[in-house]
């Protein structure tokens, strides 16, 4: 895990997703314009969950200490 006090981006493999700190370590990624593949990666890593079998994603990610820069491998 890479920590950042800026709390303004999510790093998933080589992808960077802009996000906004909400409170208590929760973040809300800004999803406009990102690819389905990246949405799928975020779902796999537990930041979102699929609802009713559709492509609607709900925020479920939590980061300790309000940090939201997170690095994972590119494995899918």
mmCIF file with all atom_site columns, C-alpha atoms in Angstrom:
data_model
loop_
_atom_site.group_PDB
_atom_site.id
_atom_site.type_symbol
_atom_site.label_atom_id
_atom_site.label_alt_id
_atom_site.label_comp_id
_atom_site.label_asym_id
_atom_site.label_entity_id
_atom_site.label_seq_id
_atom_site.pdbx_PDB_ins_code
_atom_site.Cartn_x
_atom_site.Cartn_y
_atom_site.Cartn_z
_atom_site.occupancy
_atom_site.B_iso_or_equiv
_atom_site.pdbx_formal_charge
_atom_site.auth_seq_id
_atom_site.auth_comp_id
_atom_site.auth_asym_id
_atom_site.auth_atom_id
_atom_site.pdbx_PDB_model_num
ATOM 1  C CA . UNK A 1 1  ? 0.000   0.000   0.000   1.00 0.00 ? 1  UNK A CA 1
ATOM 2  C CA . UNK A 1 2  ? 1.241   3.441   -0.878  1.00 0.00 ? 2  UNK A CA 1
ATOM 3  C CA . UNK A 1 3  ? -0.005  6.167   1.444   1.00 0.00 ? 3  UNK A CA 1
ATOM 4  C CA . UNK A 1 4  ? -0.756  9.705   0.391   1.00 0.00 ? 4  UNK A CA 1
ATOM 5  C CA . UNK A 1 5  ? -2.022  12.532  2.562   1.00 0.00 ? 5  UNK A CA 1
ATOM 6  C CA . UNK A 1 6  ? -3.433  14.206  -0.549  1.00 0.00 ? 6  UNK A CA 1
ATOM 7  C CA . UNK A 1 7  ? -6.322  11.749  -0.720  1.00 0.00 ? 7  UNK A CA 1
ATOM 8  C CA . UNK A 1 8  ? -6.990  12.526  -4.356  1.00 0.00 ? 8  UNK A CA 1
ATOM 9  C CA . UNK A 1 9  ? -6.224  9.432   -6.360  1.00 0.00 ? 9  UNK A CA 1
ATOM 10 C CA . UNK A 1 10 ? -6.532  5.670   -6.452  1.00 0.00 ? 10 UNK A CA 1
ATOM 11 C CA . UNK A 1 11 ? -3.799  3.645   -8.151  1.00 0.00 ? 11 UNK A CA 1
ATOM 12 C CA . UNK A 1 12 ? -4.855  0.227   -9.435  1.00 0.00 ? 12 UNK A CA 1
ATOM 13 C CA . UNK A 1 13 ? -1.934  -1.394  -11.188 1.00 0.00 ? 13 UNK A CA 1
ATOM 14 C CA . UNK A 1 14 ? -0.901  1.085   -13.850 1.00 0.00 ? 14 UNK A CA 1
ATOM 15 C CA . UNK A 1 15 ? -4.266  2.856   -13.719 1.00 0.00 ? 15 UNK A CA 1
ATOM 16 C CA . UNK A 1 16 ? -4.941  6.020   -11.749 1.00 0.00 ? 16 UNK A CA 1
ATOM 17 C CA . UNK A 1 17 ? -8.469  6.952   -10.693 1.00 0.00 ? 17 UNK A CA 1
ATOM 18 C CA . UNK A 1 18 ? -9.243  10.371  -9.259  1.00 0.00 ? 18 UNK A CA 1
ATOM 19 C CA . UNK A 1 19 ? -11.169 10.214  -6.004  1.00 0.00 ? 19 UNK A CA 1
ATOM 20 C CA . UNK A 1 20 ? -12.452 12.455  -3.259  1.00 0.00 ? 20 UNK A CA 1
ATOM 21 C CA . UNK A 1 21 ? -12.162 11.915  0.485   1.00 0.00 ? 21 UNK A CA 1
ATOM 22 C CA . UNK A 1 22 ? -15.529 11.643  2.155   1.00 0.00 ? 22 UNK A CA 1
ATOM 23 C CA . UNK A 1 23 ? -14.942 10.908  5.850   1.00 0.00 ? 23 UNK A CA 1
ATOM 24 C CA . UNK A 1 24 ? -13.497 8.313   8.234   1.00 0.00 ? 24 UNK A CA 1
ATOM 25 C CA . UNK A 1 25 ? -11.285 6.790   5.564   1.00 0.00 ? 25 UNK A CA 1
ATOM 26 C CA . UNK A 1 26 ? -14.003 6.351   2.961   1.00 0.00 ? 26 UNK A CA 1
ATOM 27 C CA . UNK A 1 27 ? -13.345 7.593   -0.552  1.00 0.00 ? 27 UNK A CA 1
ATOM 28 C CA . UNK A 1 28 ? -15.575 8.140   -3.545  1.00 0.00 ? 28 UNK A CA 1
ATOM 29 C CA . UNK A 1 29 ? -13.829 7.467   -6.859  1.00 0.00 ? 29 UNK A CA 1
ATOM 30 C CA . UNK A 1 30 ? -14.915 9.671   -9.757  1.00 0.00 ? 30 UNK A CA 1
ATOM 31 C CA . UNK A 1 31 ? -15.981 7.161   -12.402 1.00 0.00 ? 31 UNK A CA 1
ATOM 32 C CA . UNK A 1 32 ? -16.905 9.406   -15.308 1.00 0.00 ? 32 UNK A CA 1
ATOM 33 C CA . UNK A 1 33 ? -14.948 8.474   -18.416 1.00 0.00 ? 33 UNK A CA 1
ATOM 34 C CA . UNK A 1 34 ? -13.121 5.415   -17.079 1.00 0.00 ? 34 UNK A CA 1
ATOM 35 C CA . UNK A 1 35 ? -13.149 2.101   -18.909 1.00 0.00 ? 35 UNK A CA 1
ATOM 36 C CA . UNK A 1 36 ? -15.228 -0.980  -18.170 1.00 0.00 ? 36 UNK A CA 1
ATOM 37 C CA . UNK A 1 37 ? -11.984 -2.923  -17.628 1.00 0.00 ? 37 UNK A CA 1
ATOM 38 C CA . UNK A 1 38 ? -10.977 -0.541  -14.852 1.00 0.00 ? 38 UNK A CA 1
ATOM 39 C CA . UNK A 1 39 ? -14.457 -0.707  -13.319 1.00 0.00 ? 39 UNK A CA 1
ATOM 40 C CA . UNK A 1 40 ? -14.085 -4.490  -13.313 1.00 0.00 ? 40 UNK A CA 1
ATOM 41 C CA . UNK A 1 41 ? -10.671 -4.250  -11.614 1.00 0.00 ? 41 UNK A CA 1
ATOM 42 C CA . UNK A 1 42 ? -12.158 -1.999  -8.946  1.00 0.00 ? 42 UNK A CA 1
ATOM 43 C CA . UNK A 1 43 ? -14.929 -4.546  -8.412  1.00 0.00 ? 43 UNK A CA 1
ATOM 44 C CA . UNK A 1 44 ? -12.427 -7.425  -8.166  1.00 0.00 ? 44 UNK A CA 1
ATOM 45 C CA . UNK A 1 45 ? -10.377 -5.565  -5.562  1.00 0.00 ? 45 UNK A CA 1
ATOM 46 C CA . UNK A 1 46 ? -13.493 -4.862  -3.508  1.00 0.00 ? 46 UNK A CA 1
ATOM 47 C CA . UNK A 1 47 ? -13.988 -1.137  -4.020  1.00 0.00 ? 47 UNK A CA 1
ATOM 48 C CA . UNK A 1 48 ? -17.423 -1.668  -5.559  1.00 0.00 ? 48 UNK A CA 1
ATOM 49 C CA . UNK A 1 49 ? -20.033 -4.388  -5.706  1.00 0.00 ? 49 UNK A CA 1
ATOM 50 C CA . UNK A 1 50 ? -22.399 -5.229  -8.512  1.00 0.00 ? 50 UNK A CA 1
ATOM 51 C CA . UNK A 1 51 ? -26.082 -4.653  -7.701  1.00 0.00 ? 51 UNK A CA 1
ATOM 52 C CA . UNK A 1 52 ? -28.968 -6.627  -9.253  1.00 0.00 ? 52 UNK A CA 1
ATOM 53 C CA . UNK A 1 53 ? -26.733 -8.037  -11.985 1.00 0.00 ? 53 UNK A CA 1
ATOM 54 C CA . UNK A 1 54 ? -26.338 -4.639  -13.648 1.00 0.00 ? 54 UNK A CA 1
ATOM 55 C CA . UNK A 1 55 ? -23.341 -2.385  -14.195 1.00 0.00 ? 55 UNK A CA 1
ATOM 56 C CA . UNK A 1 56 ? -24.294 -0.170  -11.292 1.00 0.00 ? 56 UNK A CA 1
ATOM 57 C CA . UNK A 1 57 ? -21.533 0.033   -8.731  1.00 0.00 ? 57 UNK A CA 1
ATOM 58 C CA . UNK A 1 58 ? -21.853 1.046   -5.119  1.00 0.00 ? 58 UNK A CA 1
ATOM 59 C CA . UNK A 1 59 ? -18.993 2.398   -3.075  1.00 0.00 ? 59 UNK A CA 1
ATOM 60 C CA . UNK A 1 60 ? -17.702 -0.204  -0.630  1.00 0.00 ? 60 UNK A CA 1
ATOM 61 C CA . UNK A 1 61 ? -13.998 0.686   -0.461  1.00 0.00 ? 61 UNK A CA 1
ATOM 62 C CA . UNK A 1 62 ? -12.465 1.810   2.810   1.00 0.00 ? 62 UNK A CA 1
ATOM 63 C CA . UNK A 1 63 ? -8.989  3.101   3.452   1.00 0.00 ? 63 UNK A CA 1
ATOM 64 C CA . UNK A 1 64 ? -7.321  3.378   6.845   1.00 0.00 ? 64 UNK A CA 1
ATOM 65 C CA . UNK A 1 65 ? -6.473  6.840   8.123   1.00 0.00 ? 65 UNK A CA 1
ATOM 66 C CA . UNK A 1 66 ? -8.268  8.581   5.247   1.00 0.00 ? 66 UNK A CA 1
ATOM 67 C CA . UNK A 1 67 ? -5.548  7.636   2.775   1.00 0.00 ? 67 UNK A CA 1
ATOM 68 C CA . UNK A 1 68 ? -6.807  6.782   -0.661  1.00 0.00 ? 68 UNK A CA 1
ATOM 69 C CA . UNK A 1 69 ? -3.756  6.078   -2.768  1.00 0.00 ? 69 UNK A CA 1
ATOM 70 C CA . UNK A 1 70 ? -3.750  2.313   -3.173  1.00 0.00 ? 70 UNK A CA 1
ATOM 71 C CA . UNK A 1 71 ? -1.485  0.161   -5.309  1.00 0.00 ? 71 UNK A CA 1
ATOM 72 C CA . UNK A 1 72 ? -2.258  -3.377  -6.437  1.00 0.00 ? 72 UNK A CA 1
ATOM 73 C CA . UNK A 1 73 ? -0.844  -5.729  -9.034  1.00 0.00 ? 73 UNK A CA 1
ATOM 74 C CA . UNK A 1 74 ? -2.346  -5.929  -12.513 1.00 0.00 ? 74 UNK A CA 1
ATOM 75 C CA . UNK A 1 75 ? -3.494  -9.534  -11.958 1.00 0.00 ? 75 UNK A CA 1
ATOM 76 C CA . UNK A 1 76 ? -7.129  -10.168 -12.883 1.00 0.00 ? 76 UNK A CA 1
#
